[in-house]
mmCIF file of C-alpha atoms in Angstrom:
data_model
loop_
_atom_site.group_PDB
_atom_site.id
_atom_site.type_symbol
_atom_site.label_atom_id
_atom_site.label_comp_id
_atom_site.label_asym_id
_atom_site.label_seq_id
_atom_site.Cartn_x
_atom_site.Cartn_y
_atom_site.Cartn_z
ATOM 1 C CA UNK M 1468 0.000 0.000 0.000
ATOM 2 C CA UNK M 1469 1.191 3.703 -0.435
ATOM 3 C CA UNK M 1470 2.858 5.150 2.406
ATOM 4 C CA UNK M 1471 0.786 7.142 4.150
ATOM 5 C CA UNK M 1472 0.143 10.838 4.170
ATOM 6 C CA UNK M 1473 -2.590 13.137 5.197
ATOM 7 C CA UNK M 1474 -3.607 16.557 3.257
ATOM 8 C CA UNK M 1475 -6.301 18.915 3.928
ATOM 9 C CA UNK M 1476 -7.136 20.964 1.162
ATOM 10 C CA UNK M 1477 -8.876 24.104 1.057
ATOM 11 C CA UNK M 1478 -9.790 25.045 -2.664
ATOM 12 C CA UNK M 1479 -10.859 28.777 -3.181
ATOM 13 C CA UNK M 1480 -11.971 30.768 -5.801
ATOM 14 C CA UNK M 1481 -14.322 34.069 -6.392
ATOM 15 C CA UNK M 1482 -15.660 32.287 -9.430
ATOM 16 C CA UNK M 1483 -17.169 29.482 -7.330
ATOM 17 C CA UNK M 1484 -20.174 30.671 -5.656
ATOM 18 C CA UNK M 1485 -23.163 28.054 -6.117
ATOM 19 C CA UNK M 1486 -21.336 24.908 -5.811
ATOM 20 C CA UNK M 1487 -23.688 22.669 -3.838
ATOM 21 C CA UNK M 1488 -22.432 20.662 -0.989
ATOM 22 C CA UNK M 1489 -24.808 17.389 0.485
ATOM 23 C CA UNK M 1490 -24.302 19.246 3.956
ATOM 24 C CA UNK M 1491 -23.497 23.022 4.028
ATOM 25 C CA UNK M 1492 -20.680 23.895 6.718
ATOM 26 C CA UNK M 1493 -22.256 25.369 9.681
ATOM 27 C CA UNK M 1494 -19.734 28.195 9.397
ATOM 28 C CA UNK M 1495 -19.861 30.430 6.497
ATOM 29 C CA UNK M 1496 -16.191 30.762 4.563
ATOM 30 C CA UNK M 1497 -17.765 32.505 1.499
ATOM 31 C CA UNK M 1498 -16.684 30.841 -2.405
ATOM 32 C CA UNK M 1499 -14.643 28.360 -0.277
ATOM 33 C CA UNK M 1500 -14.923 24.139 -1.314
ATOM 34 C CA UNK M 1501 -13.102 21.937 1.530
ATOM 35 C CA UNK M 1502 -11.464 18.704 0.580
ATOM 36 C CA UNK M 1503 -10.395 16.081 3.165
ATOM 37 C CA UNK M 1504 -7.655 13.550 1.049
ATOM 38 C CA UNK M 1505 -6.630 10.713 3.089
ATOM 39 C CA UNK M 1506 -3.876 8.394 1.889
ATOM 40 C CA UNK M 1507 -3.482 4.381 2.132
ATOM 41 C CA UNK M 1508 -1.142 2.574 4.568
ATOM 42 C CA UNK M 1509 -2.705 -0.648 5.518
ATOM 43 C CA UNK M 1510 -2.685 -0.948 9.472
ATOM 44 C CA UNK M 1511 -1.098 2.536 9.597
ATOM 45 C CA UNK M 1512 -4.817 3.868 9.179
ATOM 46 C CA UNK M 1513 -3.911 4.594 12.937
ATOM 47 C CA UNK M 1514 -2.443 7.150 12.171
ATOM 48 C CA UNK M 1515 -4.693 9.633 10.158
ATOM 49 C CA UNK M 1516 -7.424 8.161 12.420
ATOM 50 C CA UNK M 1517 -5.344 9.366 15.532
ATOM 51 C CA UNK M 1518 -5.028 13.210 13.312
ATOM 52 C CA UNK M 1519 -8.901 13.710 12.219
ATOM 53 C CA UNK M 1520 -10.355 12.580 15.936
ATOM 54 C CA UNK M 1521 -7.940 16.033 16.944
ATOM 55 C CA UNK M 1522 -9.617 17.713 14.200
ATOM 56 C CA UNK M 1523 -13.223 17.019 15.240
ATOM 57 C CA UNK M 1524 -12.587 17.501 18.843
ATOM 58 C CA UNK M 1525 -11.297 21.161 18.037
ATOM 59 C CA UNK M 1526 -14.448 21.471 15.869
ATOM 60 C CA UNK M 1527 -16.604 20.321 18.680
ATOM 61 C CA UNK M 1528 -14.718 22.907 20.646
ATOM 62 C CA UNK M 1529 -14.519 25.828 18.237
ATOM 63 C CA UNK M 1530 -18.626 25.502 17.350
ATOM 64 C CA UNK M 1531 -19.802 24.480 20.490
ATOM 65 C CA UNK M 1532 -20.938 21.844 19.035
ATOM 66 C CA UNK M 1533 -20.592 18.089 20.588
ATOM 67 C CA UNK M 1534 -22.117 16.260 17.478
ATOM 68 C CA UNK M 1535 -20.339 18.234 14.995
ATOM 69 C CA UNK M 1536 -18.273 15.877 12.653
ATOM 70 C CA UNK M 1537 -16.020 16.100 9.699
ATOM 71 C CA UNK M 1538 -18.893 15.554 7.067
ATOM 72 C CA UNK M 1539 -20.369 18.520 8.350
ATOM 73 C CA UNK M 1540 -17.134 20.526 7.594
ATOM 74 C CA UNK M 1541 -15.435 19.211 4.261
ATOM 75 C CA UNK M 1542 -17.528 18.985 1.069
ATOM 76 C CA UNK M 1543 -15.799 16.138 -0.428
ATOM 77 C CA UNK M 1544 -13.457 13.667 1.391
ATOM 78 C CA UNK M 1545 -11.148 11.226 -0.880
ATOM 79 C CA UNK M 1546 -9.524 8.441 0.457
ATOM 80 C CA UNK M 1547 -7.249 5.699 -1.559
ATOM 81 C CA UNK M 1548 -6.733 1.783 0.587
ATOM 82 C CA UNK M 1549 -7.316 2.227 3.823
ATOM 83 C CA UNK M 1550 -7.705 5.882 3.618
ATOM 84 C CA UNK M 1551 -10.702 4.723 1.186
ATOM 85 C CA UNK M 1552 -12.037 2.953 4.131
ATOM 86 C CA UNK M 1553 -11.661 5.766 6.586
ATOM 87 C CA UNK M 1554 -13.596 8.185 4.459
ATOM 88 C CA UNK M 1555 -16.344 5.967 3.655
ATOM 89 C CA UNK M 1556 -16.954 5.494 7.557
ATOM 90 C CA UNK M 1557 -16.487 9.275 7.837
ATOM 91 C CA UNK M 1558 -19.194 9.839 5.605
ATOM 92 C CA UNK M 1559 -21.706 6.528 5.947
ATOM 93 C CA UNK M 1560 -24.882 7.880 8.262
ATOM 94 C CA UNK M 1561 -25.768 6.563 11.091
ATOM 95 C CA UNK M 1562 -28.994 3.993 11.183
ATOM 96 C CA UNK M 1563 -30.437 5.499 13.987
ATOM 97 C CA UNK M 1564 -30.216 9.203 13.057
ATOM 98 C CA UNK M 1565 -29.748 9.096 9.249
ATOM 99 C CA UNK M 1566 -28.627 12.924 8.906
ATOM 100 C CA UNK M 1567 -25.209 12.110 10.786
ATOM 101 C CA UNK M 1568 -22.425 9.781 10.713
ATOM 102 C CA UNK M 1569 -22.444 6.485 11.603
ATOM 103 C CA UNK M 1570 -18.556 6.618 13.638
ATOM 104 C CA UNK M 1571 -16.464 9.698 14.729
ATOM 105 C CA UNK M 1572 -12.606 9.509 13.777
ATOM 106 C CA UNK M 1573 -12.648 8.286 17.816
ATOM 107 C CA UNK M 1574 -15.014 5.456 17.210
ATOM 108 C CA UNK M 1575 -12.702 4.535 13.529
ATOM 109 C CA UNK M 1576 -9.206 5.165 15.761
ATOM 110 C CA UNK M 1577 -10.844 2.103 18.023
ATOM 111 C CA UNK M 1578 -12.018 -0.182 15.025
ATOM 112 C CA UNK M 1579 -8.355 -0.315 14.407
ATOM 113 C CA UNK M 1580 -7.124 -1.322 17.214
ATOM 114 C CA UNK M 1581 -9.665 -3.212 17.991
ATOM 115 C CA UNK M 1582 -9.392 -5.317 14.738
ATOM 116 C CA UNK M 1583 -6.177 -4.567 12.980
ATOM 117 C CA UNK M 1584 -4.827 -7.403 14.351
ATOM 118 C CA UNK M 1585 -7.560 -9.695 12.848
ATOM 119 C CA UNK M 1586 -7.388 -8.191 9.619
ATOM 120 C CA UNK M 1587 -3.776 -8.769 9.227
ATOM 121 C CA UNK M 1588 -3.422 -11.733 10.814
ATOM 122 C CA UNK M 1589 0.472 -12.860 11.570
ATOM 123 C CA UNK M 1590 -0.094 -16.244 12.228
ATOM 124 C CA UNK M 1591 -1.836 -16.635 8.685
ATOM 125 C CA UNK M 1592 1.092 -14.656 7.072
ATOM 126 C CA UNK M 1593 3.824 -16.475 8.980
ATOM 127 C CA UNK M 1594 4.145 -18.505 5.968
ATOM 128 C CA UNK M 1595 4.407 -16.040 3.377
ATOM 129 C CA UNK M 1596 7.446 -15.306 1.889
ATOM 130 C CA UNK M 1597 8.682 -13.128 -1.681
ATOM 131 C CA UNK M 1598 8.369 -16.669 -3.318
ATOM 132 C CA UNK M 1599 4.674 -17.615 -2.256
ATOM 133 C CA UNK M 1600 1.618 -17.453 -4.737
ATOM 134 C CA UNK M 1601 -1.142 -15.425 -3.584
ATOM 135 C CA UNK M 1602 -1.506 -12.707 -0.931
ATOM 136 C CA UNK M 1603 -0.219 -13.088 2.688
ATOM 137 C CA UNK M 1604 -4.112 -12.225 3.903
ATOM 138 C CA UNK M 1605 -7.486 -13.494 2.826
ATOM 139 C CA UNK M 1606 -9.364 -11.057 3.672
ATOM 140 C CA UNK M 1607 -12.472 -12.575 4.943
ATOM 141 C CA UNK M 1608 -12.206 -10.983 8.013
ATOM 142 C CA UNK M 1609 -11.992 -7.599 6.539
ATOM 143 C CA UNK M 1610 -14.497 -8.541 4.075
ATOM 144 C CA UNK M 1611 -17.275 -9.579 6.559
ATOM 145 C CA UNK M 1612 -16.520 -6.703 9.170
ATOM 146 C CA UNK M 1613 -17.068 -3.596 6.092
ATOM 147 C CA UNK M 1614 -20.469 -5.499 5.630
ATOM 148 C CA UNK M 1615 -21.017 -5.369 9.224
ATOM 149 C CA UNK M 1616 -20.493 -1.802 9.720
ATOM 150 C CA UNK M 1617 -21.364 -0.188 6.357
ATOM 151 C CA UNK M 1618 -24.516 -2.818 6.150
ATOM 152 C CA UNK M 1619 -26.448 -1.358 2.772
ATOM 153 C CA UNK M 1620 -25.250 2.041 2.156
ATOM 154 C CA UNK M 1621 -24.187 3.144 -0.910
ATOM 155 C CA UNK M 1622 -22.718 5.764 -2.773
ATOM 156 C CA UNK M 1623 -25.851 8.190 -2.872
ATOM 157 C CA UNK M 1624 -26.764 7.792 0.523
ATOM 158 C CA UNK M 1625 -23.112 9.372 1.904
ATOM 159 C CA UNK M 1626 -23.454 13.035 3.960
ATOM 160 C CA UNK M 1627 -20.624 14.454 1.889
ATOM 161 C CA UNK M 1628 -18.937 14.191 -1.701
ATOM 162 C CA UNK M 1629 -17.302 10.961 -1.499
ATOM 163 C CA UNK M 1630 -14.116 10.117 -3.959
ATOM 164 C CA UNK M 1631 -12.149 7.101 -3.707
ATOM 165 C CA UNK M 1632 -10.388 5.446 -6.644
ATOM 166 C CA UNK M 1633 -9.710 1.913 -7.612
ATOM 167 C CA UNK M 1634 -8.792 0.009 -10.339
ATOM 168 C CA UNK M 1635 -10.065 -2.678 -12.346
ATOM 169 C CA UNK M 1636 -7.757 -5.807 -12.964
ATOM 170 C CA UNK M 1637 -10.398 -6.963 -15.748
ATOM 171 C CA UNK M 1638 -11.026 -3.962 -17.216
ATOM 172 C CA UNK M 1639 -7.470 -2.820 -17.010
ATOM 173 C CA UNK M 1640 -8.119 0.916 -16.393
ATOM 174 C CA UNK M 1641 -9.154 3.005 -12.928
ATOM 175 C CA UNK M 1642 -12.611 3.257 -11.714
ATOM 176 C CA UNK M 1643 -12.891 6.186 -9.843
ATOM 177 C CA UNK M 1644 -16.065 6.033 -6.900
ATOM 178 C CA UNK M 1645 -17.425 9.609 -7.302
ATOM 179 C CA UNK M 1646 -20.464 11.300 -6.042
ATOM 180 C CA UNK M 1647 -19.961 13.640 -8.768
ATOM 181 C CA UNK M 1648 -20.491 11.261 -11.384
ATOM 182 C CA UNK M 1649 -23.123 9.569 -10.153
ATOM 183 C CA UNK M 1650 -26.096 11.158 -12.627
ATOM 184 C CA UNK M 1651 -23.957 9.975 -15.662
ATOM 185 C CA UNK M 1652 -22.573 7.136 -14.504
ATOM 186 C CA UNK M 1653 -25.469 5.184 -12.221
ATOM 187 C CA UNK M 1654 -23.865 1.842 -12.013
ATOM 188 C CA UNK M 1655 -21.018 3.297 -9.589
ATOM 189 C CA UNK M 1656 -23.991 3.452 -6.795
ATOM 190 C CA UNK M 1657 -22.587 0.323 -5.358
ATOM 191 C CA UNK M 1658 -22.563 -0.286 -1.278
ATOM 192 C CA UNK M 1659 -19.804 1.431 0.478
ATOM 193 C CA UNK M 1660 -18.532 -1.355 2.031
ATOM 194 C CA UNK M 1661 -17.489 -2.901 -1.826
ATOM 195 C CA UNK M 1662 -15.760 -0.221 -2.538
ATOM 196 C CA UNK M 1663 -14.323 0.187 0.665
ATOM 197 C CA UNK M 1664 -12.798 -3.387 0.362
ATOM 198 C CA UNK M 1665 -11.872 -2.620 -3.274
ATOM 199 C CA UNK M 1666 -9.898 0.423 -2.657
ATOM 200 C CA UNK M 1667 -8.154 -1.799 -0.133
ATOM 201 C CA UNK M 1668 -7.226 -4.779 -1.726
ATOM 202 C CA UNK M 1669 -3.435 -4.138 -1.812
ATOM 203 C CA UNK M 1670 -1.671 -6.585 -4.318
ATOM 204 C CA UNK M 1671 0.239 -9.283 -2.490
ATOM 205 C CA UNK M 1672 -1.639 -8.060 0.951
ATOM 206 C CA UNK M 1673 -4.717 -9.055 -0.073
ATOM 207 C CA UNK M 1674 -6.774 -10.568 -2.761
ATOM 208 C CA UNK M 1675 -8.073 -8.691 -5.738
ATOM 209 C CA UNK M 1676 -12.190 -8.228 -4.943
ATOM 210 C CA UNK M 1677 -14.758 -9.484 -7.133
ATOM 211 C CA UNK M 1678 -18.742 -8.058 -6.580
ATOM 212 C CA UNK M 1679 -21.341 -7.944 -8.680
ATOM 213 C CA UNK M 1680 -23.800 -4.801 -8.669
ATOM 214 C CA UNK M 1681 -27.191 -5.431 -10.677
ATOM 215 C CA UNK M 1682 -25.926 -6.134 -14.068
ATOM 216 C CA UNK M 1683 -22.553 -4.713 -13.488
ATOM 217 C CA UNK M 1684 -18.954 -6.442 -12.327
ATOM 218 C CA UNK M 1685 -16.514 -5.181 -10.745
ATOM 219 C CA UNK M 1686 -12.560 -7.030 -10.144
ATOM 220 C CA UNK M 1687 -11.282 -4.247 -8.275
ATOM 221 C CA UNK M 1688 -7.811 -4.028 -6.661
ATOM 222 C CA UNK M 1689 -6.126 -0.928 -3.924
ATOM 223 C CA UNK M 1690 -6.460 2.055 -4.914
ATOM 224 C CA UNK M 1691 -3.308 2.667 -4.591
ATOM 225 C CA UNK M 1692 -2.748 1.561 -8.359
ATOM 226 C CA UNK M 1693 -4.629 4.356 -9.807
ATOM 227 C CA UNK M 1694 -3.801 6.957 -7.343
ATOM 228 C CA UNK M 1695 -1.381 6.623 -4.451
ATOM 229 C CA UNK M 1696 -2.335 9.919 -3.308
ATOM 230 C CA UNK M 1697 -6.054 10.492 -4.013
ATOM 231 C CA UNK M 1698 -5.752 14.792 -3.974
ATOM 232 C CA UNK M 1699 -4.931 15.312 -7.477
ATOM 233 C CA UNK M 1700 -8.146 12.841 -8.106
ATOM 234 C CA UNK M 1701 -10.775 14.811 -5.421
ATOM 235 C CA UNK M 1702 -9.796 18.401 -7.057
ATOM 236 C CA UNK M 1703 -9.779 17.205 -10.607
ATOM 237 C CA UNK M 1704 -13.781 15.939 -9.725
ATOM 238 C CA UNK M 1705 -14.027 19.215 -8.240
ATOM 239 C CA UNK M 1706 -12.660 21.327 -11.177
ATOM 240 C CA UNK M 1707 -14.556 18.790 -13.399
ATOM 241 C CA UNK M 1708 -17.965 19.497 -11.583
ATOM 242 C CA UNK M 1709 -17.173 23.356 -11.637
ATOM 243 C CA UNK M 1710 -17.080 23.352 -15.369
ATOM 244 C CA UNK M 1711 -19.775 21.509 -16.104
ATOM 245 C CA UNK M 1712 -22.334 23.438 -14.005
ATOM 246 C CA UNK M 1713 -20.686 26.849 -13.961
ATOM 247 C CA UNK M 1714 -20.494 28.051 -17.606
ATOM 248 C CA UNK M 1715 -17.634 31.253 -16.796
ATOM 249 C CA UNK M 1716 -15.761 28.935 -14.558
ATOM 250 C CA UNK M 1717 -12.258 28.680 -16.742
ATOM 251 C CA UNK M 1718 -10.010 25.686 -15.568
ATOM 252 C CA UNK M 1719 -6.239 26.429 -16.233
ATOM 253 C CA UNK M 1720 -5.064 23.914 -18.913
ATOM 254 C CA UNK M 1721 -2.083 24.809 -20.409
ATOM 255 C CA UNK M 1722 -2.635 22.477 -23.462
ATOM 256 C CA UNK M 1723 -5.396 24.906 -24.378
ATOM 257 C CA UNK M 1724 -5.422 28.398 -25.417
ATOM 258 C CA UNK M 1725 -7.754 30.758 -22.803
ATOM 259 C CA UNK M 1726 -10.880 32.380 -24.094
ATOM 260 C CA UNK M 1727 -12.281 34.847 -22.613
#
């Protein structure tokens, strides 16, 4: 998996006003659109988990606030491996109160520890060496615990902008798990706990993942492949979302004269 690394993004621009967010911020930062890009790592998920439950207890602090969470505050959050599966729980509502999260980066700190060591198990990898065929995890635990805690939310149903990029061993090309694209692209409205476990099947960690989706299949392996670092990814959705509904927004390509 990548090594991991942990950028906050604040994207600004006067020419921005009307971009829609699933839940305004409760504070107003004017023609401001907040991205939250967490990188992959495996077990060391610890430590952006350890980072963003700081974040959201100064947040609780700062708006006086004791349910406010990181949805409420970034308009999209991107996440590639295990970052993937940190900002789908980020973003997943709760089943009891369906306008907030399901786990605070406190409650996703203690699935961690709590089953990090399950999920890579040592005694099932104590075999494993360069030489071996096949990964040095199976997965199932993994597997069965994202269906546990994600259950049957998908895509659509997240509290913020949600992208988080895979890649398709079949299809040979990325796959990219946008909210943005969802109107044009309906068949990415899979559950969020497939493409949380498809973002984080790390080659030689653990095995590709196979789902089907209605009519649709997906062979989907980390992330990682298509995007190491998922930023560049989360502001090009932005920019591309920008364009399309904001006819005098102008991105910079330098492969393109500028017409004004």
């Amino acid at each position: 998996m990548a090594t991991f690394l942990l950028f906050a993004f604040v994207f600004a621009s006067q020419v921005i006003g009307g971009f829609n967010t699933k839940l305004p911020p409760p504070s107003s930062y004017g023609n401001t659109i907040t991205i939250l890009s967490i990188d992959g790592g495996g077990i060391k998920g610890i430590v952006p988990s350890v980072v963003l439950g700081h974040l959201e207890k100064a947040l609780k602090f700062e708006s006086n606030d004791e349910k406010a969470a990181l949805a409420d505050y970034f308009d999209v959050i991107a996440g590639t491996s295990t970052g993937g599966l940190i900002a789908t729980m980020l973003a997943a509502p709760s089943l009891s109160d369906p306008s907030r999260p399901a786990f605070t980066a406190k409650q996703i700190l203690q699935f961690y520890l709590d089953f990090g060591p399950s999920i890579f198990n040592q005694t099932e990898a104590s075999g494993w060496n360069q030489t071996t065929q096949g990964p040095q995890f199976n997965g199932r635990f993994l597997h069965a615990k994202a269906r546990e805690i994600l259950g049957e939310t998908r895509l659509s149903d997240a509290l913020t902008n949600l992208v988080i990029p895979t890649f398709d061993i079949q299809k040979v090309h990325p796959i990219i798990f946008s909210s943005f694209k969802l109107d044009d692209v309906p068949s990415l409205d899979v559950k969020l706990s497939d493409i949380s476990i498809g973002t984080s099947a790390a080659p030689s960690l653990l095995p590709p993942y196979y789902f089907k989706d209605g009519d649709n299949e997906f062979h989907l392996v980390d992330g990682g492949i298509a995007a190491g670092s998922p930023s560049l990814v989360a502001v090009s959705e932005v920019v591309q979302e920008l364009n399309e509904k904001i006819s005098h927004f102008i991105p910079v390509n330098p492969n393109k004269p500028i017409k004004v």
